[in-house]
Coordinates of C-alpha atoms and ligand atoms in Angstrom, one line a residue:
M1 CA 4.9 20.8 14.5
N2 CA 5.3 17.0 14.6
A3 CA 4.4 15.3 17.8
P4 CA 7.5 14.6 19.9
V5 CA 9.2 11.4 19.0
P6 CA 10.3 9.4 22.1
P7 CA 13.9 8.2 22.5
R8 CA 14.6 4.8 20.8
Q9 CA 14.8 1.7 22.9
F10 CA 17.1 -0.1 20.5
E11 CA 20.3 0.5 18.5
T12 CA 19.3 -0.6 15.0
P13 CA 21.7 -1.4 12.2
A14 CA 20.2 1.6 10.5
D15 CA 21.3 3.8 13.4
R16 CA 24.8 2.8 12.9
Y17 CA 24.7 3.8 9.3
R18 CA 22.5 6.8 9.8
R19 CA 25.4 9.2 9.1
V20 CA 26.6 7.4 6.0
K21 CA 26.3 10.1 3.3
D22 CA 24.3 9.6 0.2
P23 CA 26.8 8.7 -2.6
T24 CA 27.4 11.4 -5.1
L25 CA 26.7 11.0 -8.8
E26 CA 30.4 10.4 -9.4
E27 CA 30.3 7.5 -7.0
L28 CA 27.4 6.0 -9.0
L29 CA 28.7 6.7 -12.5
H30 CA 29.9 3.1 -13.0
I31 CA 26.2 2.0 -12.9
P32 CA 24.4 2.5 -16.2
G33 CA 21.8 5.1 -16.2
Q34 CA 20.6 8.6 -16.8
P35 CA 23.3 11.2 -17.5
K36 CA 23.7 14.3 -15.3
K37 CA 21.2 17.0 -16.2
R38 CA 21.7 20.7 -15.4
I39 CA 18.2 20.6 -13.8
P40 CA 17.8 17.1 -12.2
F41 CA 14.2 18.0 -11.4
L42 CA 13.4 17.5 -15.1
Y43 CA 13.8 13.8 -14.5
T44 CA 11.2 13.9 -11.8
L45 CA 8.8 15.7 -14.1
R46 CA 9.3 13.1 -16.9
F47 CA 8.8 10.3 -14.4
L48 CA 5.6 11.9 -13.0
K49 CA 4.2 12.4 -16.5
D50 CA 4.4 8.7 -17.3
P51 CA 5.9 6.6 -14.5
L52 CA 5.4 3.2 -16.2
G53 CA 6.6 4.3 -19.6
Y54 CA 9.6 6.2 -18.2
T55 CA 10.7 3.3 -16.0
R56 CA 10.2 0.9 -18.9
A57 CA 12.3 3.1 -21.1
N58 CA 15.1 3.1 -18.5
Y59 CA 14.9 -0.7 -18.2
E60 CA 15.1 -1.2 -22.0
A61 CA 18.0 1.3 -22.3
Y62 CA 20.1 0.2 -19.3
G63 CA 18.9 -3.2 -18.1
S64 CA 17.7 -4.5 -14.7
V65 CA 20.0 -2.2 -12.7
F66 CA 20.0 1.5 -13.5
R67 CA 20.9 4.8 -11.9
R68 CA 18.2 7.4 -11.7
G69 CA 17.7 11.0 -10.6
D70 CA 14.6 11.6 -8.6
F71 CA 13.0 13.8 -6.0
A72 CA 15.7 13.3 -3.4
G73 CA 18.8 13.0 -5.5
W74 CA 20.5 10.0 -7.1
G75 CA 19.5 6.4 -6.5
V76 CA 19.4 3.0 -8.1
T77 CA 16.4 1.1 -9.4
L78 CA 16.5 -2.7 -9.5
I79 CA 14.0 -4.5 -11.7
G80 CA 12.7 -8.1 -11.7
P81 CA 11.9 -10.9 -9.3
E82 CA 15.5 -11.6 -8.3
A83 CA 15.9 -7.9 -7.3
N84 CA 12.7 -8.1 -5.3
E85 CA 13.9 -11.1 -3.5
L86 CA 17.3 -9.6 -2.7
V87 CA 15.8 -6.4 -1.4
L88 CA 12.6 -7.5 0.2
F89 CA 13.7 -10.8 1.7
N90 CA 16.9 -9.0 2.8
K91 CA 18.7 -12.1 3.8
D92 CA 22.1 -10.4 4.3
R93 CA 20.5 -7.4 6.1
I94 CA 21.8 -4.9 3.5
F95 CA 18.7 -2.8 3.3
S96 CA 17.0 -0.4 5.7
S97 CA 13.3 0.1 5.3
E98 CA 13.3 3.0 7.8
Q99 CA 15.9 5.0 5.9
G100 CA 14.2 4.2 2.6
W101 CA 10.7 5.3 3.6
N102 CA 11.7 8.2 5.9
A103 CA 12.3 10.5 3.0
V104 CA 8.6 10.2 2.1
L105 CA 6.8 9.5 5.3
E106 CA 8.8 10.6 8.3
R107 CA 7.2 14.0 8.8
L108 CA 3.6 12.7 8.9
F109 CA 3.9 9.1 9.8
P110 CA 7.0 8.8 11.9
R111 CA 7.7 5.5 13.7
G112 CA 5.1 3.5 11.8
L113 CA 6.0 -0.2 11.6
M114 CA 7.3 0.1 8.1
L115 CA 9.6 2.9 9.3
M116 CA 11.4 0.5 11.7
D117 CA 14.3 -1.9 11.2
D118 CA 15.2 -5.0 13.2
P119 CA 15.5 -5.7 16.0
E120 CA 12.9 -3.0 16.9
H121 CA 10.7 -3.9 14.0
R122 CA 10.5 -7.6 14.9
V123 CA 9.3 -6.8 18.5
H124 CA 6.7 -4.3 17.3
R125 CA 5.4 -6.4 14.5
K126 CA 4.9 -9.3 16.9
T127 CA 3.1 -7.0 19.4
L128 CA 0.8 -5.6 16.8
G129 CA 0.1 -9.1 15.4
V130 CA -2.5 -9.7 18.2
A131 CA -4.9 -7.4 16.3
F132 CA -4.7 -9.6 13.2
K133 CA -5.6 -12.9 14.9
P134 CA -8.8 -14.8 14.0
E135 CA -11.0 -13.5 16.7
P136 CA -10.6 -9.8 16.0
M137 CA -10.6 -10.6 12.2
R138 CA -13.9 -12.3 12.6
H139 CA -15.2 -9.2 14.3
Y140 CA -13.9 -6.8 11.6
L141 CA -15.5 -8.9 9.0
G142 CA -18.9 -8.5 10.7
E143 CA -18.4 -4.7 10.7
L144 CA -17.3 -4.7 7.1
N145 CA -20.3 -6.8 6.0
D146 CA -22.7 -4.4 7.7
G147 CA -21.0 -1.2 6.5
I148 CA -20.7 -2.4 2.9
A149 CA -24.3 -3.4 2.7
R150 CA -25.3 0.0 4.1
G151 CA -22.9 1.9 1.9
L152 CA -23.9 0.2 -1.3
A153 CA -27.6 0.5 -0.7
A154 CA -27.1 4.3 -0.8
W155 CA -25.2 4.3 -4.1
P156 CA -27.0 5.8 -7.1
S157 CA -27.1 4.0 -10.5
E158 CA -24.3 6.2 -11.9
I159 CA -21.3 7.0 -9.7
S160 CA -17.9 8.4 -9.7
F161 CA -16.4 5.2 -8.3
Y162 CA -13.1 6.4 -6.8
P163 CA -14.5 9.0 -4.5
A164 CA -17.4 6.7 -3.6
I165 CA -15.1 3.8 -2.5
K166 CA -12.7 6.2 -0.8
K167 CA -15.6 7.5 1.4
L168 CA -16.9 3.9 2.0
T169 CA -13.4 2.7 3.0
L170 CA -13.0 5.6 5.4
D171 CA -16.4 4.9 6.9
L172 CA -15.5 1.3 7.3
A173 CA -12.3 2.2 9.0
A174 CA -14.2 4.3 11.6
T175 CA -15.7 1.1 13.0
S176 CA -13.1 -1.6 12.5
F177 CA -10.0 0.6 13.0
L178 CA -11.2 3.1 15.6
G179 CA -14.2 1.6 17.2
I180 CA -16.4 4.7 16.7
A181 CA -19.7 5.0 15.0
W182 CA -20.2 6.6 11.6
G183 CA -21.2 10.2 12.0
P184 CA -19.9 13.8 12.5
E185 CA -16.9 12.7 14.7
A186 CA -15.8 10.1 12.1
D187 CA -16.2 12.7 9.4
K188 CA -13.8 15.1 11.1
I189 CA -11.3 12.3 11.7
N190 CA -11.6 11.3 8.0
R191 CA -10.9 14.8 6.9
A192 CA -7.8 15.2 9.1
F193 CA -6.6 11.8 7.9
V194 CA -7.1 12.5 4.2
D195 CA -5.1 15.7 4.6
M196 CA -2.2 13.7 6.1
V197 CA -2.2 11.2 3.4
Q198 CA -2.3 13.9 0.6
A199 CA 0.6 15.7 2.2
A200 CA 2.7 12.6 2.4
V201 CA 2.6 12.3 -1.4
G202 CA 2.7 16.0 -2.2
V203 CA 5.5 17.7 -4.1
V204 CA 6.1 20.5 -1.5
R205 CA 7.8 18.9 1.5
R206 CA 7.7 21.9 3.9
P207 CA 4.6 23.0 5.8
I208 CA 4.3 26.4 4.1
P209 CA 0.8 27.9 4.9
G210 CA -1.7 27.0 2.2
T211 CA 0.2 23.9 1.0
A212 CA -0.9 20.3 1.3
M213 CA 2.0 19.7 3.7
W214 CA 0.7 22.5 6.0
R215 CA -2.8 20.9 6.0
G216 CA -1.2 17.5 6.6
V217 CA 0.7 18.7 9.6
K218 CA -2.5 20.2 11.0
G219 CA -4.3 16.9 10.3
R220 CA -1.6 15.1 12.1
E221 CA -2.0 17.4 15.2
F222 CA -5.7 16.7 15.1
M223 CA -5.3 12.9 14.8
C224 CA -2.6 12.8 17.5
A225 CA -4.8 14.8 19.9
F226 CA -7.8 12.5 19.2
F227 CA -5.8 9.3 19.9
A228 CA -4.1 10.8 23.0
R229 CA -7.5 11.8 24.4
E230 CA -9.0 8.4 23.7
I231 CA -6.1 6.1 24.8
P232 CA -7.0 6.3 28.6
N233 CA -10.6 5.2 27.7
R234 CA -9.3 2.1 25.8
R235 CA -6.6 0.9 28.2
G236 CA -7.7 -2.1 30.1
R237 CA -11.0 -2.4 28.2
E238 CA -12.2 -5.0 25.8
G239 CA -12.7 -4.0 22.2
D240 CA -12.4 -5.6 18.8
D241 CA -11.2 -2.6 16.9
F242 CA -7.5 -2.1 16.0
F243 CA -7.2 0.9 18.2
T244 CA -8.3 -0.8 21.4
Q245 CA -6.3 -3.9 20.5
F246 CA -3.1 -1.8 20.2
C247 CA -3.9 0.0 23.5
N248 CA -3.8 -3.4 25.2
A249 CA -1.2 -5.3 23.2
R250 CA 1.8 -6.5 25.2
D251 CA 5.3 -7.4 24.0
E252 CA 7.1 -10.6 25.0
D253 CA 8.1 -9.0 28.3
G254 CA 4.5 -8.1 29.1
K255 CA 5.1 -4.4 28.4
L256 CA 2.3 -2.3 26.9
L257 CA 3.0 0.1 24.0
T258 CA 3.5 3.7 25.2
D259 CA 0.8 6.3 24.3
Q260 CA 3.1 7.7 21.6
E261 CA 3.8 4.3 20.1
V262 CA 0.0 3.6 19.9
I263 CA -0.5 7.0 18.2
D264 CA 2.3 6.4 15.7
H265 CA 1.2 2.8 14.9
M266 CA -2.5 3.9 14.5
N267 CA -1.7 6.8 12.2
F268 CA 0.5 4.6 10.1
L269 CA -1.9 1.7 10.0
M270 CA -4.7 3.8 8.7
M271 CA -2.5 5.2 6.1
A272 CA -1.2 1.8 5.0
A273 CA -4.7 0.4 4.7
H274 CA -6.6 3.3 3.2
D275 CA -5.2 4.4 -0.1
T276 CA -4.0 0.8 -1.0
L277 CA -7.5 -0.6 -0.6
T278 CA -9.1 2.4 -2.4
S279 CA -6.7 2.0 -5.3
S280 CA -6.9 -1.8 -5.6
L281 CA -10.7 -2.0 -5.4
T282 CA -11.0 0.8 -8.0
S283 CA -8.7 -1.0 -10.4
T284 CA -10.6 -4.3 -9.9
V285 CA -14.0 -2.6 -10.6
Y286 CA -12.5 -0.9 -13.7
Y287 CA -11.2 -4.1 -15.2
L288 CA -14.5 -6.0 -14.4
A289 CA -16.5 -3.2 -16.0
K290 CA -14.3 -3.2 -19.0
H291 CA -14.4 -7.0 -19.4
P292 CA -18.0 -8.1 -19.0
E293 CA -17.0 -11.7 -19.8
W294 CA -14.7 -11.8 -16.7
Q295 CA -17.3 -10.0 -14.7
E296 CA -19.8 -12.7 -15.5
W297 CA -17.3 -15.4 -14.7
A298 CA -16.8 -13.9 -11.2
R299 CA -20.5 -13.4 -10.8
E300 CA -21.2 -17.1 -11.4
E301 CA -19.1 -17.8 -8.4
V302 CA -20.8 -15.1 -6.3
K303 CA -24.2 -16.6 -7.2
A304 CA -23.0 -20.1 -6.3
Y305 CA -21.8 -18.8 -2.9
G306 CA -25.5 -18.4 -1.9
D307 CA -26.9 -15.7 0.3
G308 CA -24.4 -13.4 1.8
P309 CA -22.9 -11.9 3.8
L310 CA -19.4 -13.4 3.7
S311 CA -18.7 -15.7 6.5
Y312 CA -15.3 -15.9 8.2
E313 CA -15.3 -19.7 7.9
R314 CA -15.8 -19.5 4.1
L315 CA -13.1 -16.9 3.4
G316 CA -11.1 -19.5 1.4
E317 CA -14.0 -19.5 -1.2
L318 CA -14.6 -16.9 -3.9
E319 CA -11.4 -17.9 -5.6
R320 CA -12.4 -16.3 -8.9
V321 CA -13.0 -13.0 -7.1
E322 CA -9.6 -13.3 -5.5
M323 CA -8.0 -14.0 -8.9
C324 CA -9.6 -10.8 -10.4
F325 CA -8.4 -8.8 -7.4
K326 CA -4.9 -10.2 -7.9
E327 CA -4.8 -9.6 -11.6
A328 CA -6.0 -6.0 -11.1
M329 CA -3.1 -5.5 -8.6
R330 CA -0.7 -7.0 -11.1
L331 CA -1.7 -4.4 -13.7
N332 CA -2.0 -1.5 -11.2
A333 CA 0.3 -2.2 -8.3
P334 CA -1.1 -0.1 -5.4
V335 CA 2.5 0.4 -4.2
P336 CA 4.3 0.9 -7.5
A337 CA 7.8 1.4 -6.0
I338 CA 9.3 0.2 -2.7
P339 CA 12.2 2.3 -1.4
R340 CA 15.1 1.1 0.8
R341 CA 18.6 2.4 1.7
A342 CA 21.6 0.2 1.5
V343 CA 23.4 0.2 4.8
K344 CA 26.4 -1.6 3.4
E345 CA 27.9 -2.0 -0.1
F346 CA 26.6 -4.9 -2.2
V347 CA 26.9 -6.4 -5.6
F348 CA 23.9 -7.3 -7.8
M349 CA 24.2 -8.6 -11.4
N350 CA 27.9 -7.5 -11.4
H351 CA 27.1 -4.0 -10.4
R352 CA 28.8 -2.7 -7.2
I353 CA 26.4 -0.5 -5.3
P354 CA 27.9 1.6 -2.5
A355 CA 26.7 1.9 1.1
G356 CA 24.2 4.8 1.5
T357 CA 22.6 4.3 -1.9
H358 CA 18.8 4.8 -2.1
V359 CA 17.6 1.6 -3.8
G360 CA 14.2 1.0 -5.1
V361 CA 12.4 -2.1 -6.4
N362 CA 9.5 -1.7 -8.7
P363 CA 6.4 -3.9 -8.6
M364 CA 4.8 -1.7 -11.3
L365 CA 7.2 -2.7 -14.0
T366 CA 8.1 -6.2 -12.7
H367 CA 4.4 -7.0 -12.9
R368 CA 4.5 -6.3 -16.6
L369 CA 7.7 -8.0 -17.7
P370 CA 6.7 -10.0 -20.8
H371 CA 9.1 -12.9 -20.1
I372 CA 7.1 -13.5 -16.9
W373 CA 3.7 -12.3 -17.9
P374 CA 3.0 -13.1 -21.6
D375 CA 0.9 -10.4 -23.2
P376 CA 1.4 -8.4 -20.0
D377 CA -1.1 -5.6 -20.6
R378 CA -4.0 -8.0 -21.0
F379 CA -6.4 -8.6 -18.0
D380 CA -6.5 -12.3 -17.5
P381 CA -7.3 -13.5 -13.9
T382 CA -6.6 -17.1 -14.8
R383 CA -2.9 -16.3 -14.6
F384 CA -3.4 -16.9 -10.9
T385 CA -4.9 -20.4 -11.1
A386 CA -2.7 -23.0 -9.2
E387 CA -1.8 -24.5 -12.6
N388 CA -0.8 -21.3 -14.2
S389 CA 1.2 -20.1 -11.2
K390 CA 3.4 -23.2 -11.2
G391 CA 7.1 -22.4 -11.8
R392 CA 6.6 -18.6 -11.5
H393 CA 9.2 -16.9 -9.3
K394 CA 7.9 -16.2 -5.8
Y395 CA 8.8 -12.6 -6.1
A396 CA 7.4 -12.0 -9.6
W397 CA 4.1 -10.7 -8.0
V398 CA 4.7 -8.5 -5.0
P399 CA 1.8 -6.0 -4.5
F400 CA 2.1 -6.7 -0.8
G401 CA 5.9 -6.7 -0.7
G402 CA 7.7 -9.7 0.8
G403 CA 10.1 -10.7 3.6
A404 CA 10.0 -9.2 7.1
H405 CA 8.0 -6.1 6.1
M406 CA 5.4 -8.0 4.0
C407 CA 2.0 -6.3 4.4
L408 CA 0.6 -7.1 7.8
G409 CA -2.9 -6.3 6.6
L410 CA -2.9 -8.6 3.6
H411 CA -5.6 -10.9 4.9
F412 CA -7.7 -7.9 5.9
A413 CA -7.3 -6.6 2.4
Y414 CA -8.5 -9.9 0.8
M415 CA -11.4 -10.0 3.4
Q416 CA -12.6 -6.5 2.5
A417 CA -12.2 -7.2 -1.2
K418 CA -14.3 -10.4 -1.0
A419 CA -16.9 -8.9 1.2
F420 CA -17.2 -6.0 -1.2
F421 CA -17.4 -8.0 -4.4
L422 CA -19.8 -10.5 -3.0
E423 CA -22.2 -7.7 -2.3
L424 CA -21.4 -5.6 -5.4
L425 CA -21.5 -8.3 -8.1
G426 CA -24.5 -10.0 -6.4
R427 CA -26.5 -6.8 -6.6
Y428 CA -25.3 -4.9 -9.7
R429 CA -24.0 -5.3 -13.3
L430 CA -21.1 -2.9 -13.8
S431 CA -20.4 -1.0 -17.0
L432 CA -18.5 1.9 -18.3
P433 CA -19.9 4.8 -20.4
D434 CA -19.8 4.1 -24.2
G435 CA -16.4 4.8 -25.7
Y436 CA -14.9 5.4 -22.3
Q437 CA -11.1 5.5 -22.2
A438 CA -9.5 5.1 -18.8
D439 CA -6.7 7.4 -17.7
F440 CA -5.0 6.1 -14.6
Q441 CA -2.4 8.1 -12.8
M442 CA 0.1 5.4 -11.7
F443 CA 2.1 7.2 -9.1
P444 CA 2.3 7.5 -6.1
M445 CA -0.7 5.2 -6.3
P446 CA -2.9 4.1 -9.2
K447 CA -5.9 6.3 -9.4
P448 CA -8.3 7.3 -12.2
R449 CA -7.8 11.0 -13.0
D450 CA -11.5 11.4 -13.7
G451 CA -12.8 9.4 -10.7
L452 CA -14.0 6.5 -12.9
P453 CA -17.6 6.8 -14.0
I454 CA -19.4 3.5 -13.4
R455 CA -22.9 2.5 -14.2
L456 CA -24.6 0.1 -11.7
E457 CA -27.5 -1.8 -13.2
R458 CA -29.6 -3.5 -10.6
L459 CA -29.8 -7.3 -11.2
Ligands
HEM1 C1 -4.6 -4.0 -1.3 C2 -4.3 -3.5 -0.2 C3 -2.9 -3.4 0.3 C4 -1.7 -3.4 -0.4 C5 -1.5 -3.5 -1.8 C6 -0.6 -3.2 0.6 C7 0.7 -3.2 0.3 C8 1.7 -3.1 1.2 C9 3.1 -3.2 0.9 C10 3.7 -3.3 -0.5 C11 3.8 -3.2 2.1 C12 5.3 -3.4 2.3 C13 6.1 -2.1 2.0 C14 7.6 -2.4 2.2 O1 8.1 -3.5 2.2 O2 8.3 -1.4 2.2 C15 2.8 -3.1 3.2 C16 3.2 -3.0 4.5 C17 2.2 -2.8 5.5 N1 0.8 -2.8 5.4 FE1 -0.2 -3.1 3.6 N2 -1.2 -3.1 1.9 C18 -2.6 -3.2 1.7 C19 -3.5 -3.1 2.7 C20 -3.2 -3.0 4.1 C21 -4.2 -3.1 5.1 C22 -5.7 -3.2 4.9 C23 -3.5 -2.9 6.3 C24 -4.0 -2.9 7.7 C25 -5.2 -3.4 8.1 C26 -2.1 -2.8 6.0 C27 -1.1 -2.7 6.9 C28 0.3 -2.7 6.6 C29 1.3 -2.6 7.6 C30 1.1 -2.4 9.1 C31 2.5 -2.6 6.9 C32 3.9 -2.6 7.5 C33 4.5 -4.0 7.7 C34 5.9 -4.0 8.3 O3 6.6 -3.1 8.0 O4 6.2 -5.0 9.0 N3 -1.9 -2.9 4.6 N4 1.6 -3.0 2.6

């Protein structure tokens, strides 16, 4: 069972269109795209087998606007920076984020910030913003530095990187997100949380005993109970973790979030932060291990930084590390596709798209369009120097989205990445086993199927 969802305080534009039906295939037939199949699920299977190749093939066959069959029925994909700007900036308030993401996340992460539309979204985003101000951020950085140094010191010289960074990111979240110490309680929370995240991206959408969704629903019950128990201890107290900050955050009218709102925002925040960081750090490590010349280039800067740990005042430094991180997210966008639902009809590139259509933009393919990114499959961090970025469309690179829903944790993500690489590159030389061929699963989030074997040679 999901925890009860409190009544809404606002009438959102999405509410008004909530009962607009999904358009039928016939209503979308004027848009170029995949023909009807007797078993539409076959499209899903082809997509899952090779998400990038399949999306690229559709783009090449049909152009920047194409109809697609997917998990939930028929929808339309829009490719390119102009599409990203239209949908993410959402100037004409055409798109609902809540109705786009609900299909994937509602059962396990209902009422997270990304699952809200204006005006409700604006109020909540502002209220939560207090936890991303410089003072708490400075504190999180201290926790990150300590945790990273402790975690890395325990890594052996050959590791399966993905599970190792996943565990480290979870442990780091125990202190900076929840304000609890590493240990058995944090381990239990981590397990429940991992079950929720796995269920959210699972194929079976009902909580049938034995399935990931069933474990996810149980995980949610556990997490909700943990937060509900802890909230009274955090109200009215000082604390520099996200959870305590949310418990004491007030909106413009001075009102605190309700217990249920704190629970929903915390569950969502942890999900939004966890797999994205795990995926992006893994991709960066992979490309640096694969390209020793770029690794050395980044290490020169790390050495020039001097003795760590990373200081909050010097976050603007480590520009090369930042460029490597950005380039890895270009090649392996942690959120490969961003869903929305059109709440009114609109026209894009001469295609009329009816109200109710599930619309997706696609950072994964936009980040590899050759007219924007020459030789797009090549890892080259200098694409992100100020000089080389000149004239590039603002929405050509969108790993963090854009517009009102742009990632709220983006500075936290850069901070964790810099703290991590300062320690990692300063301590170890990274390499891959001889003849290693990477095999990244690109959807729902980029992840190496074999865990990514990495050698760490002490410097
Ligand atoms: C490399 C790491 C990360 C990536 C690539 C990433 C990516 C994204 C993207 C693409 C969105 C917007 C989705 C949309 O428009 O539908 C988003 C939203 C969000 N992210 Fe992140 N994220 C990362 C890390 C984090 C972290 C560390 C946190 C928290 C500390 C966080 C918190 C959020 C929140 C709260 C939202 C919802 C914002 C809103 O709807 O107003 N993210 N993220």
